[in-house]
């Protein structure tokens, strides 16, 4: 079983979000970067499948050199090797193009990633990769199991319920809870990760279809209006007459 | 050229988020001096489709193939791509649902288009086609120029008001894309619907009542449910509550759960960790009920009550029930 797990390098969930250069780029100053939390569900599920059935897990990141500490972390958690496409991940189409190009060279049995990244929240790349490769993309998947060597069984969240889908390998799936329980790397993992192969390749194509022009932040809230707990019912009146949401 | 809107049905009616997408599509069409056509798939009442005229849709292409009642990405993409070609659509509009975002992404590849999901504004069309999208889990907005000939937009839920353009009924035309069995290769084997409390879908709800660890245990969830019922709201929970199995994971709102953007979000016994805020910060009005006056959630709230949920919530239920609807 050859599994490709795509990870993105994103600001930690508690980061303050700021922009620089006339609000044209994200301010990385003082920001801690982590493996996108959604991608971690995909990574740990891939490692679990490898442990159960054998095979390899390759981690792929489209990003610049500053993503390497988190690529090493993925290796420490249990991936076997890694590929970094050396490029600024400009938009989803560009990233999907890179993943599809790597996938075409390597015949993976499954390509996994998170359901979205917590920075750009696009939720686009997985379906684009599936379409580019002409294979099914199951998005978002909350469960992933192998039925046999050529078939997987997934649960997909839909609005108001879930679906059970069986697909032939290869396929693309995006992970969300409760697919797996993310792991913390242990000391042995951290030591072995240092010598695991991390290949850096140059990007293909380069067309940008969604050009990020500028960023802004939402307006600050006007402050909270407190209501006395004794007269809690007053809240309902305010929600109707003042906020006009009831 | 025209604007094409994909509308989704739920129990035969058109989803609120799709009425928003139809409104968006019509407004873009007005900007571009053209008309908006809708495409609908599967089980939707035809009179509901005709009523899309109220949102300014002039024509609806309807593929009633019953194999499309469940979402099958490849088949949906084929139908919408054919409709786009027939209508010479240069702008395709979806709601930012699981289905809309998935089909939009695949169509962006197939039609060589530019895609923006989570879109909150109409395009600026002087010198480009620039839309605003919500990014960094609601902590920022980005302006994105869609540079391809075909533009595909998934509109964030509850980002714009459903308009009544006041036009007459839309004409509904039968439509078919000659689907083959191969298009259904990844069709679901089984669909399991949840018991959606009172029929309100969490992601479509205008009001959400959400509970956290402050409720002390699943046996106290009647407080959340009764208030939700009195307000016609959907119920939700925080991550710890889902992790403790007090409530199912599909109710978990937050950074790694579902993002919601209702008109009113009521948080009961939730302290307001930054990861929770990331999933609810697009809500128009936020109410926080917590016994800890230092709970960080109060900083993000519009209304707050410091008090014990077991005291406060019954009073709210009583007041909500007394409202004339």
Coordinates of C-alpha atoms in Angstrom, one line a residue:
Chain A
X1 CA 0.0 0.0 0.0
X2 CA 1.5 3.3 -1.1
X3 CA -0.1 6.3 0.6
X4 CA 0.5 10.0 -0.2
X5 CA -0.4 12.5 2.5
X6 CA -0.4 16.1 1.6
X7 CA 0.2 18.6 4.4
X8 CA 0.2 22.3 4.6
X9 CA 2.2 24.5 6.9
X10 CA -0.2 26.9 8.7
X11 CA -0.2 29.4 11.5
X12 CA -1.0 27.8 14.9
X13 CA -4.7 27.9 15.8
X14 CA -4.0 30.5 18.5
X15 CA -2.1 32.9 16.2
X16 CA -2.9 36.5 16.0
X17 CA -3.5 37.2 12.3
X18 CA -1.8 40.3 10.9
X19 CA -0.7 41.5 7.5
X20 CA 2.3 43.5 6.2
X21 CA 3.3 45.4 3.1
X22 CA 0.2 47.5 2.6
X23 CA -2.0 44.5 3.7
X24 CA -0.7 42.5 0.7
X25 CA 0.9 39.6 2.6
X26 CA 0.5 37.6 5.8
X27 CA 2.8 38.7 8.6
X28 CA 4.8 35.6 9.6
X29 CA 6.6 37.6 12.3
X30 CA 6.3 35.9 15.7
X31 CA 3.9 33.3 14.3
X32 CA 4.3 29.6 15.2
X33 CA 3.6 27.3 12.3
X34 CA 2.1 23.8 12.7
X35 CA 0.9 21.0 10.4
X36 CA -2.6 21.9 9.4
X37 CA -4.8 20.2 12.1
X38 CA -7.1 18.6 9.5
X39 CA -4.0 17.1 7.6
X40 CA -3.0 15.5 10.9
X41 CA -6.1 13.3 10.9
X42 CA -5.1 12.2 7.4
X43 CA -1.5 11.6 8.4
X44 CA -2.3 9.5 11.5
X45 CA -4.9 7.4 9.6
X46 CA -2.4 6.7 6.9
X47 CA 0.1 5.6 9.5
X48 CA -2.5 3.4 11.1
X49 CA -3.3 1.7 7.8
X50 CA 0.4 1.2 7.1
X51 CA 0.9 -0.4 10.5
X52 CA -2.1 -2.7 9.9
X53 CA -1.4 -3.6 6.2
X54 CA 2.2 -2.7 5.5
X55 CA 3.3 -0.2 2.8
X56 CA 4.7 3.3 2.9
X57 CA 3.5 6.7 3.8
X58 CA 5.0 9.6 1.8
X59 CA 4.4 13.2 3.0
X60 CA 4.1 16.0 0.4
X61 CA 4.2 19.7 1.0
X62 CA 4.0 22.5 -1.5
X63 CA 5.9 25.2 0.2
X64 CA 9.1 27.0 0.9
X65 CA 12.0 25.8 3.0
X66 CA 10.5 27.2 6.2
X67 CA 8.0 24.3 6.1
X68 CA 10.7 21.7 6.7
X69 CA 10.5 21.6 10.5
X70 CA 6.8 20.5 10.1
X71 CA 7.7 18.1 7.3
X72 CA 10.3 16.5 9.7
X73 CA 7.6 16.4 12.4
X74 CA 5.3 14.4 10.0
X75 CA 8.3 12.0 9.5
X76 CA 8.7 11.8 13.3
X77 CA 5.1 10.9 13.7
X78 CA 5.7 7.9 11.4
X79 CA 5.8 8.8 7.7
X80 CA 8.6 7.1 5.8
X81 CA 9.8 9.8 3.4
X82 CA 8.8 13.3 2.2
X83 CA 8.7 15.5 -0.9
X84 CA 8.7 19.2 -0.8
X85 CA 7.7 21.1 -4.0
X86 CA 9.8 24.2 -3.6
X87 CA 7.3 27.0 -4.3
X88 CA 5.1 29.6 -2.7
X89 CA 1.7 27.9 -2.7
X90 CA 0.0 30.7 -4.5
X91 CA -3.5 29.3 -5.0
X92 CA -5.4 26.0 -4.8
X93 CA -5.1 25.3 -8.5
X94 CA -1.4 25.7 -8.4
X95 CA -1.0 23.4 -5.4
X96 CA -3.3 20.8 -6.9
X97 CA -1.2 20.9 -10.1
X98 CA 1.9 20.1 -8.1
X99 CA 0.2 17.2 -6.2
X100 CA -1.2 15.7 -9.4
X101 CA 2.2 15.9 -11.1
X102 CA 3.9 14.0 -8.2
X103 CA 1.0 11.5 -8.1
X104 CA 1.4 10.8 -11.8
X105 CA 5.0 9.8 -11.3
X106 CA 4.4 7.5 -8.3
X107 CA 1.2 5.5 -8.6
X108 CA -0.1 6.0 -5.0
X109 CA -3.0 3.8 -3.9
X110 CA -4.5 6.7 -2.0
X111 CA -3.9 10.4 -1.7
X112 CA -5.1 11.8 1.6
X113 CA -5.2 15.4 3.1
X114 CA -7.3 17.4 5.4
X115 CA -10.7 18.7 4.4
X116 CA -9.4 22.2 4.3
X117 CA -6.4 24.3 5.6
X118 CA -7.1 26.6 8.5
X119 CA -5.3 29.5 6.8
X120 CA -7.0 29.9 3.4
X121 CA -10.0 27.7 4.1
X122 CA -10.4 26.9 0.5
X123 CA -11.5 23.2 0.7
X124 CA -10.6 23.0 -3.0
X125 CA -7.3 21.1 -3.5
X126 CA -8.6 17.5 -2.9
X127 CA -11.4 17.7 -5.4
X128 CA -9.1 19.4 -7.9
X129 CA -6.5 16.7 -7.6
X130 CA -9.2 14.0 -8.0
X131 CA -10.4 15.7 -11.1
X132 CA -6.9 16.2 -12.6
X133 CA -6.1 12.5 -12.1
X134 CA -9.5 11.3 -13.1
X135 CA -10.1 9.4 -9.8
X136 CA -12.8 9.7 -7.2
X137 CA -12.4 12.3 -4.4
X138 CA -14.3 11.6 -1.2
X139 CA -14.7 14.9 0.6
X140 CA -15.0 15.2 3.6
X141 CA -14.4 11.7 5.0
X142 CA -14.8 11.0 8.7
X143 CA -13.9 7.2 8.4
X144 CA -11.6 5.3 6.1
X145 CA -11.1 1.5 6.1
X146 CA -9.9 -1.0 3.6
X147 CA -12.4 -3.7 2.6
X148 CA -9.7 -5.6 0.6
X149 CA -6.5 -4.8 -1.3
X150 CA -8.4 -2.9 -4.0
X151 CA -11.4 -1.4 -2.3
X152 CA -11.8 1.2 0.5
X153 CA -14.9 2.0 2.5
X154 CA -15.4 5.6 3.6
X155 CA -18.0 7.6 5.4
X156 CA -18.6 11.0 4.0
X157 CA -20.3 13.8 6.0
X158 CA -23.2 15.4 4.2
X159 CA -25.5 18.1 5.4
X160 CA -27.9 16.4 7.8
X161 CA -26.3 13.0 7.7
X162 CA -23.6 10.8 6.3
X163 CA -23.0 8.4 3.4
X164 CA -21.1 5.2 3.2
X165 CA -19.1 5.1 0.0
X166 CA -17.1 2.2 -1.4
X167 CA -14.4 3.0 -4.0
X168 CA -11.7 1.2 -5.9
X169 CA -8.2 2.3 -5.3
X170 CA -6.7 4.7 -6.2
X171 CA -8.7 7.6 -4.9
X172 CA -8.4 11.0 -3.1
X173 CA -10.0 11.5 0.3
X174 CA -10.0 14.5 2.7
X175 CA -10.0 13.9 6.5
X176 CA -12.0 15.3 9.3
X177 CA -12.8 14.1 12.8
X178 CA -13.2 11.4 14.0
X179 CA -11.1 9.7 11.3
X180 CA -8.1 9.2 13.7
X181 CA -6.6 10.5 16.9
X182 CA -3.5 12.7 16.0
X183 CA -0.3 11.5 17.6
X184 CA 2.6 13.3 19.3
X185 CA 6.0 12.3 18.0
X186 CA 8.1 10.3 20.5
X187 CA 11.8 10.6 21.0
X188 CA 12.7 7.6 18.8
X189 CA 10.5 9.1 16.0
X190 CA 12.2 12.4 16.3
X191 CA 15.7 10.8 16.1
X192 CA 14.8 8.6 13.1
X193 CA 13.1 11.5 11.3
X194 CA 16.4 13.3 10.9
X195 CA 17.7 10.7 8.5
X196 CA 14.6 9.9 6.6
X197 CA 14.7 11.1 3.0
X198 CA 13.2 14.5 2.2
X199 CA 13.4 15.2 -1.5
X200 CA 13.0 18.8 -2.8
X201 CA 11.7 19.2 -6.3
X202 CA 10.9 22.2 -8.4
X203 CA 7.3 23.1 -9.3
X204 CA 5.5 22.6 -12.7
X205 CA 3.3 25.1 -14.4
X206 CA 2.9 28.4 -12.6
X207 CA -0.4 29.8 -13.7
X208 CA -2.3 31.7 -11.0
X209 CA -6.0 31.7 -11.4
X210 CA -7.0 33.2 -8.1
X211 CA -4.7 36.2 -7.4
X212 CA -4.7 37.4 -3.8
X213 CA -4.8 41.2 -4.0
X214 CA -5.1 42.3 -0.4
X215 CA -6.2 41.3 3.1
X216 CA -8.2 43.0 5.8
X217 CA -9.5 42.2 9.2
X218 CA -13.1 42.2 10.4
X219 CA -14.4 45.2 12.2
X220 CA -14.1 45.0 16.0
X221 CA -17.3 44.2 17.9
X222 CA -18.9 47.1 19.6
X223 CA -18.5 45.5 23.1
X224 CA -20.7 43.2 25.1
X225 CA -24.0 44.3 26.7
X226 CA -24.4 42.5 30.0
X227 CA -27.8 41.4 31.3
X228 CA -28.5 40.5 34.9
X229 CA -29.0 36.8 35.5
X230 CA -32.0 37.6 37.6
X231 CA -33.8 39.1 34.6
X232 CA -32.4 36.7 32.1
X233 CA -35.7 36.8 30.1
X234 CA -34.9 40.4 29.2
X235 CA -32.3 39.0 26.8
X236 CA -35.1 37.5 24.6
X237 CA -36.7 41.0 24.4
X238 CA -33.4 42.6 23.4
X239 CA -32.8 40.0 20.8
X240 CA -36.1 40.7 19.3
X241 CA -36.4 44.5 19.6
X242 CA -32.8 45.7 19.6
X243 CA -30.7 43.0 17.7
X244 CA -33.8 42.0 15.6
X245 CA -32.7 38.4 15.2
X246 CA -35.8 36.8 16.7
Chain B
X1 CA -23.0 34.8 -22.0
X2 CA -24.9 34.3 -18.8
X3 CA -24.7 33.5 -15.1
X4 CA -25.4 29.9 -14.0
X5 CA -26.5 29.2 -10.4
X6 CA -26.6 25.7 -8.9
X7 CA -29.4 25.2 -6.4
X8 CA -29.6 22.4 -3.9
X9 CA -32.8 20.8 -2.6
X10 CA -33.5 19.4 0.8
X11 CA -36.7 17.4 1.4
X12 CA -38.0 18.8 -1.9
X13 CA -37.5 22.5 -1.0
X14 CA -34.7 24.7 -2.0
X15 CA -32.1 25.3 0.7
X16 CA -31.9 28.7 2.2
X17 CA -28.2 28.9 1.2
X18 CA -29.2 28.2 -2.4
X19 CA -31.7 31.0 -2.4
X20 CA -28.7 33.2 -1.3
X21 CA -26.7 31.8 -4.2
X22 CA -29.6 32.6 -6.6
X23 CA -29.7 36.1 -5.2
X24 CA -26.0 36.5 -5.7
X25 CA -26.2 35.1 -9.2
X26 CA -29.0 37.5 -10.2
X27 CA -27.0 40.5 -8.8
X28 CA -23.9 39.5 -10.7
X29 CA -26.0 39.1 -13.9
X30 CA -27.4 42.6 -13.3
X31 CA -23.8 43.9 -13.0
X32 CA -22.8 42.2 -16.2
X33 CA -25.9 43.1 -18.1
X34 CA -27.1 39.5 -18.6
X35 CA -29.5 37.0 -17.1
X36 CA -29.2 34.3 -14.5
X37 CA -30.2 30.7 -15.1
X38 CA -30.4 28.1 -12.4
X39 CA -29.6 24.4 -12.6
X40 CA -31.3 21.9 -10.2
X41 CA -30.7 18.2 -9.8
X42 CA -32.6 15.4 -8.2
X43 CA -35.6 15.6 -5.9
X44 CA -36.9 19.2 -5.9
X45 CA -40.5 20.3 -6.2
X46 CA -41.1 22.0 -9.5
X47 CA -43.1 24.8 -8.0
X48 CA -40.2 25.6 -5.7
X49 CA -38.0 25.9 -8.8
X50 CA -40.5 28.2 -10.5
X51 CA -40.5 30.4 -7.4
X52 CA -36.8 31.1 -8.0
X53 CA -38.2 33.9 -10.2
X54 CA -38.5 35.8 -6.9
X55 CA -34.7 35.8 -6.6
X56 CA -34.5 37.0 -10.2
X57 CA -33.8 33.7 -11.9
X58 CA -35.4 33.7 -15.3
X59 CA -35.0 30.0 -16.3
X60 CA -34.3 26.8 -14.4
X61 CA -32.8 23.7 -16.0
X62 CA -34.0 20.7 -14.1
X63 CA -32.5 17.2 -14.3
X64 CA -35.0 15.0 -12.4
X65 CA -33.0 11.8 -12.9
X66 CA -33.6 9.9 -9.6
X67 CA -30.1 8.5 -9.6
X68 CA -29.1 12.1 -8.7
X69 CA -31.1 12.2 -5.5
X70 CA -27.9 11.4 -3.7
X71 CA -24.8 13.5 -4.3
X72 CA -22.4 11.9 -6.8
X73 CA -19.7 14.3 -7.7
X74 CA -18.9 13.0 -11.2
X75 CA -22.5 12.9 -12.3
X76 CA -23.3 16.4 -10.8
X77 CA -20.2 17.9 -12.5
X78 CA -21.3 16.4 -15.9
X79 CA -24.8 17.9 -15.6
X80 CA -23.6 21.3 -14.5
X81 CA -20.8 21.4 -17.1
X82 CA -23.3 20.7 -19.8
X83 CA -25.6 23.4 -18.6
X84 CA -22.8 25.9 -18.4
X85 CA -21.8 25.1 -22.0
X86 CA -25.4 25.3 -23.2
X87 CA -25.9 28.7 -21.5
X88 CA -22.5 29.9 -22.4
X89 CA -22.0 30.7 -18.7
X90 CA -19.0 32.7 -17.7
X91 CA -19.9 33.0 -14.0
X92 CA -21.0 29.9 -12.0
X93 CA -22.4 30.4 -8.6
X94 CA -22.8 27.8 -5.8
X95 CA -23.5 27.9 -2.1
X96 CA -20.4 27.1 0.0
X97 CA -21.8 23.7 1.0
X98 CA -20.0 20.4 0.9
X99 CA -21.7 19.8 -2.4
X100 CA -21.2 23.3 -3.8
X101 CA -17.5 23.5 -2.9
X102 CA -16.8 20.0 -4.2
X103 CA -18.6 20.5 -7.6
X104 CA -17.1 24.0 -7.9
X105 CA -13.5 22.6 -7.5
X106 CA -14.0 19.9 -10.0
X107 CA -15.6 22.3 -12.5
X108 CA -12.7 24.7 -12.1
X109 CA -10.4 22.0 -13.4
X110 CA -12.8 20.8 -16.1
X111 CA -13.7 24.3 -17.4
X112 CA -10.3 25.8 -16.8
X113 CA -11.9 28.4 -14.5
X114 CA -10.9 30.4 -11.5
X115 CA -12.5 29.4 -8.2
X116 CA -13.2 31.3 -5.0
X117 CA -14.9 29.6 -2.1
X118 CA -16.3 31.2 1.1
X119 CA -17.1 34.4 -0.8
X120 CA -18.8 37.2 1.1
X121 CA -19.2 40.0 -1.4
X122 CA -20.4 40.7 -4.9
X123 CA -17.5 41.1 -7.4
X124 CA -15.8 44.4 -8.1
X125 CA -15.7 44.4 -11.9
X126 CA -13.9 47.6 -12.7
X127 CA -10.4 46.3 -13.8
X128 CA -10.8 42.6 -12.9
X129 CA -13.2 40.4 -11.1
X130 CA -12.4 40.8 -7.5
X131 CA -14.4 39.1 -4.7
X132 CA -13.8 39.0 -1.0
X133 CA -13.5 35.7 0.8
X134 CA -13.3 34.8 4.4
X135 CA -9.9 33.4 5.4
X136 CA -7.9 32.4 8.5
X137 CA -11.0 30.8 10.0
X138 CA -13.0 34.0 10.0
X139 CA -10.1 36.1 11.4
X140 CA -9.5 37.9 8.2
X141 CA -10.8 38.6 4.7
X142 CA -8.9 38.4 1.4
X143 CA -9.6 40.1 -1.9
X144 CA -9.0 37.7 -4.7
X145 CA -8.9 38.5 -8.4
X146 CA -10.4 35.7 -10.5
X147 CA -8.3 35.9 -13.7
X148 CA -9.6 33.0 -15.8
X149 CA -12.3 33.5 -18.4
X150 CA -14.7 31.4 -16.4
X151 CA -15.3 32.4 -12.8
X152 CA -16.7 30.0 -10.2
X153 CA -17.9 31.3 -6.9
X154 CA -19.1 29.5 -3.7
X155 CA -21.0 32.0 -1.6
X156 CA -20.5 31.8 2.2
X157 CA -23.7 30.9 4.0
X158 CA -25.7 33.8 5.4
X159 CA -23.3 36.4 3.9
X160 CA -26.0 38.1 2.0
X161 CA -29.8 38.7 2.3
X162 CA -32.1 36.7 0.1
X163 CA -33.6 39.3 -2.2
X164 CA -37.0 39.4 -3.7
X165 CA -36.4 40.8 -7.2
X166 CA -40.2 40.7 -7.7
X167 CA -40.0 39.1 -11.2
X168 CA -42.6 36.5 -12.2
X169 CA -42.1 32.7 -12.0
X170 CA -39.1 31.2 -13.6
X171 CA -39.6 28.9 -16.5
X172 CA -38.6 25.3 -15.7
X173 CA -37.1 23.3 -18.5
X174 CA -36.3 19.6 -18.4
X175 CA -32.6 18.9 -18.8
X176 CA -30.5 15.8 -19.1
X177 CA -26.8 15.2 -19.5
X178 CA -27.0 11.6 -20.8
X179 CA -25.4 10.1 -17.7
X180 CA -23.9 6.6 -17.9
X181 CA -23.3 4.0 -15.2
X182 CA -19.6 5.0 -15.1
X183 CA -20.7 8.5 -13.8
X184 CA -22.1 6.7 -10.7
X185 CA -19.1 4.6 -9.9
X186 CA -18.5 6.4 -6.6
X187 CA -22.2 6.6 -5.7
X188 CA -22.9 6.1 -2.0
X189 CA -24.0 2.6 -0.9
X190 CA -25.9 3.8 2.0
X191 CA -27.2 7.1 3.3
X192 CA -27.7 7.6 7.0
X193 CA -29.6 10.8 8.0
X194 CA -29.3 12.2 11.4
X195 CA -32.3 13.1 13.6
X196 CA -31.9 16.8 12.9
X197 CA -33.5 18.5 15.9
X198 CA -36.9 19.8 14.7
X199 CA -35.7 19.6 11.1
X200 CA -33.2 22.4 11.3
X201 CA -29.9 21.7 9.6
X202 CA -27.0 23.1 11.6
X203 CA -25.2 24.6 8.6
X204 CA -28.4 26.2 7.3
X205 CA -29.8 27.4 10.6
X206 CA -30.5 31.1 11.3
X207 CA -30.2 30.5 15.0
X208 CA -27.9 28.0 16.7
X209 CA -28.0 27.1 20.4
X210 CA -24.7 25.5 21.5
X211 CA -23.6 23.9 24.8
X212 CA -20.3 23.3 26.4
X213 CA -18.8 21.5 29.4
X214 CA -20.5 24.0 31.7
X215 CA -23.6 21.9 31.2
X216 CA -21.9 19.1 33.2
X217 CA -23.2 16.1 31.3
X218 CA -25.3 14.9 28.4
X219 CA -28.3 14.3 30.7
X220 CA -28.6 18.1 30.9
X221 CA -28.9 18.7 27.2
X222 CA -32.6 19.2 27.4
X223 CA -31.7 22.8 28.4
X224 CA -30.0 23.3 25.0
X225 CA -32.7 21.4 23.1
X226 CA -35.7 23.1 24.7
X227 CA -34.3 26.5 24.1
X228 CA -33.5 25.6 20.5
X229 CA -37.0 24.3 20.0
X230 CA -38.5 27.4 21.5
X231 CA -36.4 29.5 19.1
X232 CA -36.6 27.3 16.0
X233 CA -32.9 26.8 16.3
X234 CA -30.4 24.0 15.5
X235 CA -28.3 22.6 18.3
X236 CA -24.5 22.4 18.4
X237 CA -21.7 21.8 20.9
X238 CA -18.0 22.6 21.7
X239 CA -15.1 20.3 20.9
X240 CA -14.6 18.9 24.5
X241 CA -18.3 17.9 24.5
X242 CA -17.9 16.0 21.3
X243 CA -14.6 14.5 22.5
X244 CA -16.3 13.3 25.7
X245 CA -19.0 11.7 23.6
X246 CA -21.7 13.7 25.2
X247 CA -22.8 14.8 21.8
X248 CA -22.1 13.5 18.3
X249 CA -19.1 14.9 16.3
X250 CA -21.3 16.3 13.6
X251 CA -22.6 18.9 16.1
X252 CA -19.1 20.1 17.0
X253 CA -18.6 23.7 15.9
X254 CA -15.1 25.3 15.9
X255 CA -11.9 25.4 14.0
X256 CA -11.7 21.6 13.5
X257 CA -15.5 21.1 13.5
X258 CA -18.2 22.8 11.5
X259 CA -18.0 26.5 10.8
X260 CA -21.4 28.2 11.2
X261 CA -22.5 31.8 10.4
X262 CA -26.1 32.1 11.7
X263 CA -27.8 35.4 12.6
X264 CA -27.8 34.4 16.3
X265 CA -25.4 32.1 18.1
X266 CA -26.1 31.3 21.7
X267 CA -23.3 29.7 23.7
X268 CA -24.1 28.1 27.0
X269 CA -21.3 27.0 29.3
X270 CA -18.6 27.5 26.6
X271 CA -15.6 29.4 27.7
X272 CA -14.7 30.5 24.2
X273 CA -11.3 29.1 23.3
X274 CA -9.8 30.7 20.2
X275 CA -10.4 27.5 18.3
X276 CA -14.1 27.6 19.2
X277 CA -14.4 31.2 18.1
X278 CA -12.8 30.4 14.8
X279 CA -15.9 28.3 14.0
X280 CA -18.5 30.8 15.1
X281 CA -17.0 34.3 14.6
X282 CA -19.0 35.0 11.4
X283 CA -22.2 34.8 13.4
X284 CA -24.1 38.1 13.3
X285 CA -25.0 38.2 17.0
X286 CA -23.3 36.2 19.7
X287 CA -24.8 35.6 23.1
X288 CA -22.7 34.1 25.9
X289 CA -24.0 32.6 29.0
X290 CA -21.3 31.6 31.5
X291 CA -20.9 31.5 35.2
X292 CA -17.3 32.7 35.0
X293 CA -17.2 36.4 34.4
X294 CA -13.6 36.1 33.1
X295 CA -14.6 33.6 30.3
X296 CA -12.8 34.9 27.2
X297 CA -16.0 34.4 25.1
X298 CA -17.5 37.5 26.6
X299 CA -14.9 39.6 24.7
X300 CA -16.4 38.3 21.4
X301 CA -20.0 38.5 22.5
X302 CA -22.7 41.1 21.8
X303 CA -24.9 40.1 24.8
X304 CA -23.7 38.3 27.9
X305 CA -25.2 36.9 31.1
X306 CA -23.0 35.9 34.0
X307 CA -24.8 33.1 35.7
X308 CA -25.4 29.4 36.2
X309 CA -26.8 27.8 33.1
X310 CA -29.2 25.8 35.2
X311 CA -30.7 29.0 36.5
X312 CA -30.5 31.2 33.4
X313 CA -31.6 28.9 30.6
X314 CA -35.0 27.9 32.0
X315 CA -35.8 31.6 32.2
X316 CA -34.8 32.1 28.6
X317 CA -36.9 29.1 27.6
X318 CA -39.9 30.6 29.4
X319 CA -39.4 34.0 27.7
X320 CA -38.8 32.4 24.3
X321 CA -42.0 30.4 24.6
X322 CA -43.9 33.5 25.4
X323 CA -42.8 35.2 22.2
X324 CA -45.6 35.6 19.6
X325 CA -44.2 34.1 16.5

